[in-house]
Coordinates of C-alpha atoms in Angstrom, one line a residue:
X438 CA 93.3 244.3 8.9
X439 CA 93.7 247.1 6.2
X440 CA 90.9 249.5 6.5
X441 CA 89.8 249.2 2.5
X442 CA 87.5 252.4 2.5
X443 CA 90.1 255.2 1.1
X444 CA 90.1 258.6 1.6
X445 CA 87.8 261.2 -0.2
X446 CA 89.9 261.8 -2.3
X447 CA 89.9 264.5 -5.3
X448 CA 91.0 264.6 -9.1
X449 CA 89.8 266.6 -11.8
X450 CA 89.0 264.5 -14.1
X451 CA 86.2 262.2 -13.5
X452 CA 87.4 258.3 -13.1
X453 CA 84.7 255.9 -14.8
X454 CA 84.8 252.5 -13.1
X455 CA 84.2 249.8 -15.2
X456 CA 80.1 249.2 -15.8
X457 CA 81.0 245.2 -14.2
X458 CA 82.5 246.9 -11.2
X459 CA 80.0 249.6 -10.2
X460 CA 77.2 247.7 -11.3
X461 CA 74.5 246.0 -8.4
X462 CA 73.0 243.6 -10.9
X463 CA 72.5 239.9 -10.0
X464 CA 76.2 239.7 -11.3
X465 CA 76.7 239.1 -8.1
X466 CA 74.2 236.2 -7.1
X467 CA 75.5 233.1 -5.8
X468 CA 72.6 231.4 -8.2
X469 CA 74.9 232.4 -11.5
X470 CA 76.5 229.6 -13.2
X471 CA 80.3 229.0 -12.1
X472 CA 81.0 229.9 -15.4
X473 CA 79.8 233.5 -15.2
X474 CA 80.5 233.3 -11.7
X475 CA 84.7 233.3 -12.6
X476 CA 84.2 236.6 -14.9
X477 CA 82.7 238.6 -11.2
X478 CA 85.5 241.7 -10.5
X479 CA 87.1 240.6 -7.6
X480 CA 86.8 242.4 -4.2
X481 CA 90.5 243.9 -4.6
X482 CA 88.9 245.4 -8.0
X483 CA 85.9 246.6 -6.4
X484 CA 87.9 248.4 -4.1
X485 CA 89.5 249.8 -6.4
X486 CA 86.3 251.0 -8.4
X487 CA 84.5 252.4 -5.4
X488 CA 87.9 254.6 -4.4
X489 CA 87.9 256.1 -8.2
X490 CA 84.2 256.6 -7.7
X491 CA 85.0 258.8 -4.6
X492 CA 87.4 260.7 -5.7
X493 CA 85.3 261.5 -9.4
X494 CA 82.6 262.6 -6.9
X495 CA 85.1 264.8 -5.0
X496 CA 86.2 266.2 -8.0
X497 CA 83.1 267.5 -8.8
X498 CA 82.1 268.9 -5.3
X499 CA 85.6 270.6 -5.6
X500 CA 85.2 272.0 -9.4
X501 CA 81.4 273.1 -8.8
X502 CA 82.8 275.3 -6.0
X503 CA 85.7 276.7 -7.4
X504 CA 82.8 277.6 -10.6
X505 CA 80.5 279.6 -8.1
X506 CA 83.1 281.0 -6.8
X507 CA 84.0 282.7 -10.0
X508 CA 80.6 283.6 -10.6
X509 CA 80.9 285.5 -7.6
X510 CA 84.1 286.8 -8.4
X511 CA 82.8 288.7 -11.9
X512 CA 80.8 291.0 -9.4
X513 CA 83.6 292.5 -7.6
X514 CA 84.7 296.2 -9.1
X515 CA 88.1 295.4 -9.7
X516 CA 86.9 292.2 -12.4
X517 CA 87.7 293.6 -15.5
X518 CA 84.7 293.2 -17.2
X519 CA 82.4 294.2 -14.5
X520 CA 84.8 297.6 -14.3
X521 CA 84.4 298.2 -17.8
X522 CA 80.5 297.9 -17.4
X523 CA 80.4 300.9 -14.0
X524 CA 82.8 303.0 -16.4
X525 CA 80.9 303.0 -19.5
X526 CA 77.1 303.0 -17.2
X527 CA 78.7 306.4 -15.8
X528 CA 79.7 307.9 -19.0
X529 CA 76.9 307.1 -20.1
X530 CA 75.2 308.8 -17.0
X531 CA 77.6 312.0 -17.9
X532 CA 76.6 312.1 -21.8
X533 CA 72.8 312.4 -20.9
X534 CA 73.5 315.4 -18.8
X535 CA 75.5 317.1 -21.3
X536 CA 72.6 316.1 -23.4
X537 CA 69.7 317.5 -21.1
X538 CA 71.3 320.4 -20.6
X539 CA 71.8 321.3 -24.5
X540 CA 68.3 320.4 -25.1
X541 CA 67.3 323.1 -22.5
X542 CA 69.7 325.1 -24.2
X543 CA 68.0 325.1 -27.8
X544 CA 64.6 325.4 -25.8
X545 CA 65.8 328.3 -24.4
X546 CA 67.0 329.8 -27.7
X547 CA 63.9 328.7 -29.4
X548 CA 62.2 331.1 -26.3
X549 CA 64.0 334.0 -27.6
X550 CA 64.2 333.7 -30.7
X551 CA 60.0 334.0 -30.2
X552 CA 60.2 337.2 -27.9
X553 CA 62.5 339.3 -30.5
X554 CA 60.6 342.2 -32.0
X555 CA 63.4 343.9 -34.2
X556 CA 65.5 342.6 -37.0
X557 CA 68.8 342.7 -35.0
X558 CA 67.0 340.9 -32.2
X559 CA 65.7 338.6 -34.1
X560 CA 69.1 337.7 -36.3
X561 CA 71.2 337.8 -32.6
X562 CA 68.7 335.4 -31.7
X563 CA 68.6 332.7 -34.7
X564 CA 72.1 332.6 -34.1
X565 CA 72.1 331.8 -30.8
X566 CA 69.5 329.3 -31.5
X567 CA 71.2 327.5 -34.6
X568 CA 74.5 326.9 -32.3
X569 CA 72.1 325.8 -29.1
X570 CA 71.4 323.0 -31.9
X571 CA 74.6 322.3 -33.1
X572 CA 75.5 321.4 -29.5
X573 CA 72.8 319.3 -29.1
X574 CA 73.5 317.6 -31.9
X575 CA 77.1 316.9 -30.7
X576 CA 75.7 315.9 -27.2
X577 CA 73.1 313.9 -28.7
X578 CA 75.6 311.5 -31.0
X579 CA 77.7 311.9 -28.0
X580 CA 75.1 310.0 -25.8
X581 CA 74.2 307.4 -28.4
X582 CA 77.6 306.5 -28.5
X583 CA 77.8 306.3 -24.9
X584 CA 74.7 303.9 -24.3
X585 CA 76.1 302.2 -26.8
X586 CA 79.5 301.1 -25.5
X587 CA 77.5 301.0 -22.1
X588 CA 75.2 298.2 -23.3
X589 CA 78.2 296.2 -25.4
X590 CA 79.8 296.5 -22.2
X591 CA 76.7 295.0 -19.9
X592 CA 76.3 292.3 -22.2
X593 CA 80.1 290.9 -22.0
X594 CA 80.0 290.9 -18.3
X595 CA 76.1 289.0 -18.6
X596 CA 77.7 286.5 -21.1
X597 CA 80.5 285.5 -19.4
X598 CA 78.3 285.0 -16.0
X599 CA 75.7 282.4 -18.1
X600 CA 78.5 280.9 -19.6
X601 CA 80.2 280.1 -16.4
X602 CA 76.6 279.3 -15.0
X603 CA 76.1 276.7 -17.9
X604 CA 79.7 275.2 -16.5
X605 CA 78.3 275.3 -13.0
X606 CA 74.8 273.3 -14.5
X607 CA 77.0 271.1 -16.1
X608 CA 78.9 270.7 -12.7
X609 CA 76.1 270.3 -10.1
X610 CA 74.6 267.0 -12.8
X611 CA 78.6 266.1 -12.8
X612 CA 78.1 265.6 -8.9
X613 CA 74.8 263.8 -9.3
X614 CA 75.9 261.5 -11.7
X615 CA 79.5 261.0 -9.4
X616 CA 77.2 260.4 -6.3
X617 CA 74.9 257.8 -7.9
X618 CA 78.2 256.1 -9.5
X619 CA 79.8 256.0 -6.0
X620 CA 76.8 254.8 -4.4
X621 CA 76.6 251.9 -6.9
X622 CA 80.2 250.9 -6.2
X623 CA 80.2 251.1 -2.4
X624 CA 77.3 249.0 -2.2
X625 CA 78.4 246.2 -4.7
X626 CA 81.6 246.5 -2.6
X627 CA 79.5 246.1 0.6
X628 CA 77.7 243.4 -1.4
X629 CA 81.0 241.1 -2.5
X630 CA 82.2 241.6 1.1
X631 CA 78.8 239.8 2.5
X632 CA 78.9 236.9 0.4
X633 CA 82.4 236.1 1.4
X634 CA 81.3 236.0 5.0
X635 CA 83.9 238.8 5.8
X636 CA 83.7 240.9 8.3
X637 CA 83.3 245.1 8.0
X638 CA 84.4 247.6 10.0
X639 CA 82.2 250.8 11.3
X640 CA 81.7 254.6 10.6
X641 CA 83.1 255.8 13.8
X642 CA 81.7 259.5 14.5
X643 CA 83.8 259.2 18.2
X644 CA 87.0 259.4 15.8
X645 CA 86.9 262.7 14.8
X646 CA 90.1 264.4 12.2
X647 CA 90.6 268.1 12.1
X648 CA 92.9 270.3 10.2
X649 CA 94.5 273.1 12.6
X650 CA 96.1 276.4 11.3
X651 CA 95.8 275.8 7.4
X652 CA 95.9 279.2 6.1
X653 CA 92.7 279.9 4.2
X654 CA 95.1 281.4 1.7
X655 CA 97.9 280.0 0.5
X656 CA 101.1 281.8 -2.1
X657 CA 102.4 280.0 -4.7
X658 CA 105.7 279.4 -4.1
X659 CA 105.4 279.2 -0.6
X660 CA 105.2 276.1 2.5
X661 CA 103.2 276.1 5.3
X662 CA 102.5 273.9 8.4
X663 CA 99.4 273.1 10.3
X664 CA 98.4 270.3 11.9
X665 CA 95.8 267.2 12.1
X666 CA 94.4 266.4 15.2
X667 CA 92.9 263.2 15.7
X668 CA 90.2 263.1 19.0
X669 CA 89.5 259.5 20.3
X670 CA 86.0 259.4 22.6
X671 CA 85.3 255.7 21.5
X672 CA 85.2 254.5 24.6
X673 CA 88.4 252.3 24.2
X674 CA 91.7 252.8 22.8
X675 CA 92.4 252.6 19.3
X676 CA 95.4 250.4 19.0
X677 CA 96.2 251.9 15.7
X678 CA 95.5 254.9 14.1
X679 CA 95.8 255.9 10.2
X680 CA 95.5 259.7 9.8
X681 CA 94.8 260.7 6.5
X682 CA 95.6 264.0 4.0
X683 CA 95.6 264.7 0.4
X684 CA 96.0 267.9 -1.4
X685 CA 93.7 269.0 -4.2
X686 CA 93.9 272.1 -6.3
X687 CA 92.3 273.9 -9.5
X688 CA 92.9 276.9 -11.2
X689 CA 90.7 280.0 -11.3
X690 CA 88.0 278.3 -13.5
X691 CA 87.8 275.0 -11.6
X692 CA 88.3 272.8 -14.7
X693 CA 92.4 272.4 -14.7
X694 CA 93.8 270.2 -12.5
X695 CA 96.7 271.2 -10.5
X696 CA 97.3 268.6 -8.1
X697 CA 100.9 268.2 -9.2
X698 CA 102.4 271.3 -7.7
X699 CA 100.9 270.6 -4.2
X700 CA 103.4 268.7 -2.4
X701 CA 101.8 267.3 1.3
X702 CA 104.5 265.7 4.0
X703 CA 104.3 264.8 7.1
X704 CA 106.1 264.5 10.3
X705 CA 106.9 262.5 13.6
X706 CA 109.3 265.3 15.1
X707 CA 112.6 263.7 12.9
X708 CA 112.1 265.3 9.5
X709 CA 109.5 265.0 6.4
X710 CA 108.3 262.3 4.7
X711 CA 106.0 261.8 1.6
X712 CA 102.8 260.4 2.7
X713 CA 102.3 257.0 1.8
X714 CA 100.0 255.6 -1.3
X715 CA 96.9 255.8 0.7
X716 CA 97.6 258.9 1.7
X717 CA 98.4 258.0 5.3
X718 CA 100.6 260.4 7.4
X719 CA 102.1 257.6 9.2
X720 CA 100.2 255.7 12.0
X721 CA 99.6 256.5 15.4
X722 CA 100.1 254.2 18.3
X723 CA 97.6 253.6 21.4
X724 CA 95.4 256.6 20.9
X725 CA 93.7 256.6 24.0
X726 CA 89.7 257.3 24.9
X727 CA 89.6 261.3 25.4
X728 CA 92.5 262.0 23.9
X729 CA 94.3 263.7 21.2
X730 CA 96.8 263.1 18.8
X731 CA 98.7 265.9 16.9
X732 CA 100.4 265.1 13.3
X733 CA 102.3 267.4 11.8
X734 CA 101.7 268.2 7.9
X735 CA 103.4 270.4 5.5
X736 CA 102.1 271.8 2.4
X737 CA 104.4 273.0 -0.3
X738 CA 102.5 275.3 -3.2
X739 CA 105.2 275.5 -6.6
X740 CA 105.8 279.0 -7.6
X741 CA 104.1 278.2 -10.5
X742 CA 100.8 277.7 -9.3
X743 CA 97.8 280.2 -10.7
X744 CA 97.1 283.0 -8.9
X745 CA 92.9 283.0 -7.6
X746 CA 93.1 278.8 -7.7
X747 CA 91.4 277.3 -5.5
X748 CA 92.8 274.3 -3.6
X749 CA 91.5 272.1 -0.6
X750 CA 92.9 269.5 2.1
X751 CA 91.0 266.5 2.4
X752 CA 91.2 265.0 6.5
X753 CA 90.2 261.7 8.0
X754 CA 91.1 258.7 9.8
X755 CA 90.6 254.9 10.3
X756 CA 91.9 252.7 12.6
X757 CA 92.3 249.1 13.4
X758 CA 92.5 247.1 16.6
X759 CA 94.6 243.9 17.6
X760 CA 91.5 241.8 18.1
X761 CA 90.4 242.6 14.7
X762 CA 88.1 245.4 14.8
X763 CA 87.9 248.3 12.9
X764 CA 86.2 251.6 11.6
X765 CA 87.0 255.1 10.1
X766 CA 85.8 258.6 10.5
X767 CA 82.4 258.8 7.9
X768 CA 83.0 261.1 6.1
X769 CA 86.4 263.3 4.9
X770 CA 86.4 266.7 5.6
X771 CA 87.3 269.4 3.1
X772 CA 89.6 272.5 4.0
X773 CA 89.4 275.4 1.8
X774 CA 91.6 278.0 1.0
X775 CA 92.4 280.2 -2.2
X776 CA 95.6 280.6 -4.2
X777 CA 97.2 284.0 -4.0
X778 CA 100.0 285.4 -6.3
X779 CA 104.1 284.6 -5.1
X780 CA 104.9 286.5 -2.6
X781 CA 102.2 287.0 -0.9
X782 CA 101.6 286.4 3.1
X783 CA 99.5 283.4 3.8
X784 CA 96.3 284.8 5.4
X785 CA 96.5 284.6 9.0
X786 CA 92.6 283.2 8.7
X787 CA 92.5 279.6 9.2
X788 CA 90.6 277.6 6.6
X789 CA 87.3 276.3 8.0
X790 CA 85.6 272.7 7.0
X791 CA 83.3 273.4 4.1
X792 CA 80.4 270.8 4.1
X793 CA 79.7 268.8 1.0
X794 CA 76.9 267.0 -0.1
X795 CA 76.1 263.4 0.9
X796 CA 73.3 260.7 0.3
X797 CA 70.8 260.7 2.6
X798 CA 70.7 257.6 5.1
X799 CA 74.7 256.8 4.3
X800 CA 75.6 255.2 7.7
X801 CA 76.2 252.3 5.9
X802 CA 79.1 250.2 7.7
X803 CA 82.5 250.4 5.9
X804 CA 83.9 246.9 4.5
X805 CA 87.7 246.0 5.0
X806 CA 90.4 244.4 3.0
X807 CA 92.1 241.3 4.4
X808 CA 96.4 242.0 4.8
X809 CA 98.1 243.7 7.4
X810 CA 97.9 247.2 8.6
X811 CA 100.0 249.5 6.2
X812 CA 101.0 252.9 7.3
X813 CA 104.7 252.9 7.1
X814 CA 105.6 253.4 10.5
X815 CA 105.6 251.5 13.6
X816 CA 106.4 251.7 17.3
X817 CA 105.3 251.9 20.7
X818 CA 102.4 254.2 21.8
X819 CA 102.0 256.9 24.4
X820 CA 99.4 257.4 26.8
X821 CA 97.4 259.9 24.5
X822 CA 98.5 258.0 21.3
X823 CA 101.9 258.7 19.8
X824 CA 102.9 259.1 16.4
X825 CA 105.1 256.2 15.3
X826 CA 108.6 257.3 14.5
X827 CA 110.2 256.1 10.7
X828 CA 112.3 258.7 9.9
X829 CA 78.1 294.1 -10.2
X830 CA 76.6 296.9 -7.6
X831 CA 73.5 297.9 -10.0
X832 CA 71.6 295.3 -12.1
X833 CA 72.3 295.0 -15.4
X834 CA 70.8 296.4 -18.7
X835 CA 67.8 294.5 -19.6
X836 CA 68.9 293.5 -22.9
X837 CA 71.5 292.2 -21.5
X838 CA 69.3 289.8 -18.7
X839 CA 66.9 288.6 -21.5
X840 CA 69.3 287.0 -23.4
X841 CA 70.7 284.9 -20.4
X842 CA 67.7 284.3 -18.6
X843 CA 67.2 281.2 -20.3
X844 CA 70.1 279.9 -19.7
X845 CA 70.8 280.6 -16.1
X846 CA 70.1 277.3 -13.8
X847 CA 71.4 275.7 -11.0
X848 CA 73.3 277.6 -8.8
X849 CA 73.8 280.2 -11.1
X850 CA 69.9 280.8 -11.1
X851 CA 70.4 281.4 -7.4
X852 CA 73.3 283.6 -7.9
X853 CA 71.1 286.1 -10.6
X854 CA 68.0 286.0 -8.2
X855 CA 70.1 286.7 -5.3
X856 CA 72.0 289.5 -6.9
X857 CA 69.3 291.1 -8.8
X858 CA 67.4 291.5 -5.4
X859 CA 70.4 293.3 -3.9
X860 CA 70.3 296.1 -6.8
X861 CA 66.7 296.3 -6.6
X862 CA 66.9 296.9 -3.1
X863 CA 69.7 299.3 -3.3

């Protein structure tokens, strides 16, 4: 039996299911009349609603993280805006010391000018008094313009964080409204599955998948391998096994899609294939209780890919069994790592899991598709499983806070607080 639940998968723009397909109304009753009854979405179609629903929901985890992450970015010196800010605060810094020192100047001169007695004395010291002033004057204007260009400066870095802290509002209600979609659909899957007296297949946490040795940052232009390791402690060997991996990727700003120049194979040891259209990297044969099986993936980045995107690899697994059972890992996992201009090294960092958020409770059991098992291989297993062969530093000016204050929510709010305590503290 085909395992129907399909990988998290992730695209940018958010897929809308049909309101018929992800709804849970009594649609689905067996009291409706036959007439209505004809117009339910079949069970193909409701697997086909809940996969879009996961991957609009992945989407949105991955495009709210690639937002925060350049929130963060605008406080690093070398982000343009931000340099422009420190070089126009210490200029700033440098006028009104110029200044202070020609007011102390004219005070000075003023002094003097008080203390002559004689009419030489006196003129010598007017003099010196009148251009003690004119250098004030200078230092003064000099210093306005200064704290001008300082605060124009301050509050185009601040806009550009509450801007992309609106996006990231906008995001984190994007992944709200994704979850509660893909909620709806998985259960009126679950639902459909029931009445038809069909059987499901399980979350399997003893199935584990884990990416090994994906660089947590990537060149454009460049391939690298790494590997998926599937761990069997089930109890019982898994007759077979569908590893699964798709490639997702954004630019800088999280909102363009870039999924077409990631390129993801796969390999049994006699060259690489394209992953089939669930994503499977083959199948693995006989994956025995306690052990391991080792897949072999290659990830291809075109040249011209955006430097600072962000892109992930999404892992799992299902499996089915000759007497009919089946299951699947719970839950995809989502490797990490950041775009970096061609030429580049990869970083020799491996990309860790990043946790994403999920409903509360969701153990639910995971409904299968009649038809046979698809993963375009097949073949004979070994005794750990075999793979089947085929083929800012200060805060900033308060002006510049009031205006965004507002505005600033979500994680964004978090990011302010966290990084106005830091200069506070400093």
């Amino acid at each position: 039996m085909q395992i129907r639940r399909i990988l998290a998968t992730a695209v940018v723009a958010a897929v809308t299911a049909p309101a018929a397909m992800l709804s849970v109304s009594p649609a689905f009753a067996d009291t409706k009349p036959a007439a209505q009854t004809q117009n339910k979405p079949s069970v193909a179609e409701l697997e086909q609603a809940a996969k879009d629903a996961q991957k609009a929901y992945d989407a949105a985890v991955v495009a709210e993280k690639a937002l925060v992450r350049s929130l963060e970015d605008t406080d690093a010196p070398t982000y343009p805006l931000e340099a422009a800010f420190q070089a126009a605060t210490k200029t700033a810094k440098e006028a009104a010391a110029k200044k202070a020192t020609a007011d102390a100047a004219v005070t000075d001169a003023k002094a003097k000018l008080d203390a002559a007695v004689s009419d030489d004395d006196k003129a010598a010291a007017q003099k010196a008094l009148t251009e003690a002033e004119g250098v004030a004057k200078t230092a003064a204007d000099a210093k306005a313009a200064a704290d001008a260009k300082q605060a124009e400066a301050g509050k185009a870095v601040s806009d550009v964080r509450v801007e992309i802290s609106k996006k990231i509002y906008k995001a984190q209600l994007a992944i709200k409204e994704t979850l509660a979609k893909k909620t709806a659909a998985d259960k009126a899957l679950a639902d459909a599955k029931k009445a038809e007296g069909s059987g499901s297949c399980v979350s399997q946490d003893a199935l584990s998948a884990v990416a090994v040795g994906l660089p947590s940052k990537i060149a454009a232009g460049s391939t690298v391998d790494f590997t998926l390791r599937l761990g069997n402690t089930t109890g019982r060997t898994l007759d077979n096994v569908f590893p699964i991996a798709y490639p997702h990727g954004t630019d800088k700003s999280g909102m363009k899609d870039i999924d077409k120049l990631l390129h993801l194979k796969w390999s049994n040891g006699s060259g690489w294939q394209d992953l089939d259209g669930r994503h499977h990297a083959g199948v693995v044969k006989a994956l025995r209780t306690g052990a391991h099986a080792d897949v072999k993936l290659r990830l291809t980045v075109d040249a011209s890919a955006p430097a600072e995107g962000t892109g992930v690899v999404f892992v799992n697994a299902d499996y089915t069994n000759n007497d009919g059972s089946c299951g699947g890992v719970p839950d995809s996992t989502m490797y990490e790592f950041r775009l970096i201009p061609v030429g580049s090294k990869p970083s020799a960092e491996p990309a860790k899991p990043a946790s994403k958020p999920s409903p509360q409770g969701s153990k639910s059991p995971v409904p299968v598709a009649s038809g046979g098992a698809t993963g375009g291989a097949s073949g004979t297993g070994g005794a750990n499983g075999s793979l089947a062969h085929t083929g800012s530093s200060s805060a900033l000016p308060q002006f510049a806070l009031a205006g965004g204050a507002a505005v600033v929510i979500g994680a964004g709010a978090v990011y302010f607080v966290r990084r106005r305590k830091a200069a506070d503290n400093a």
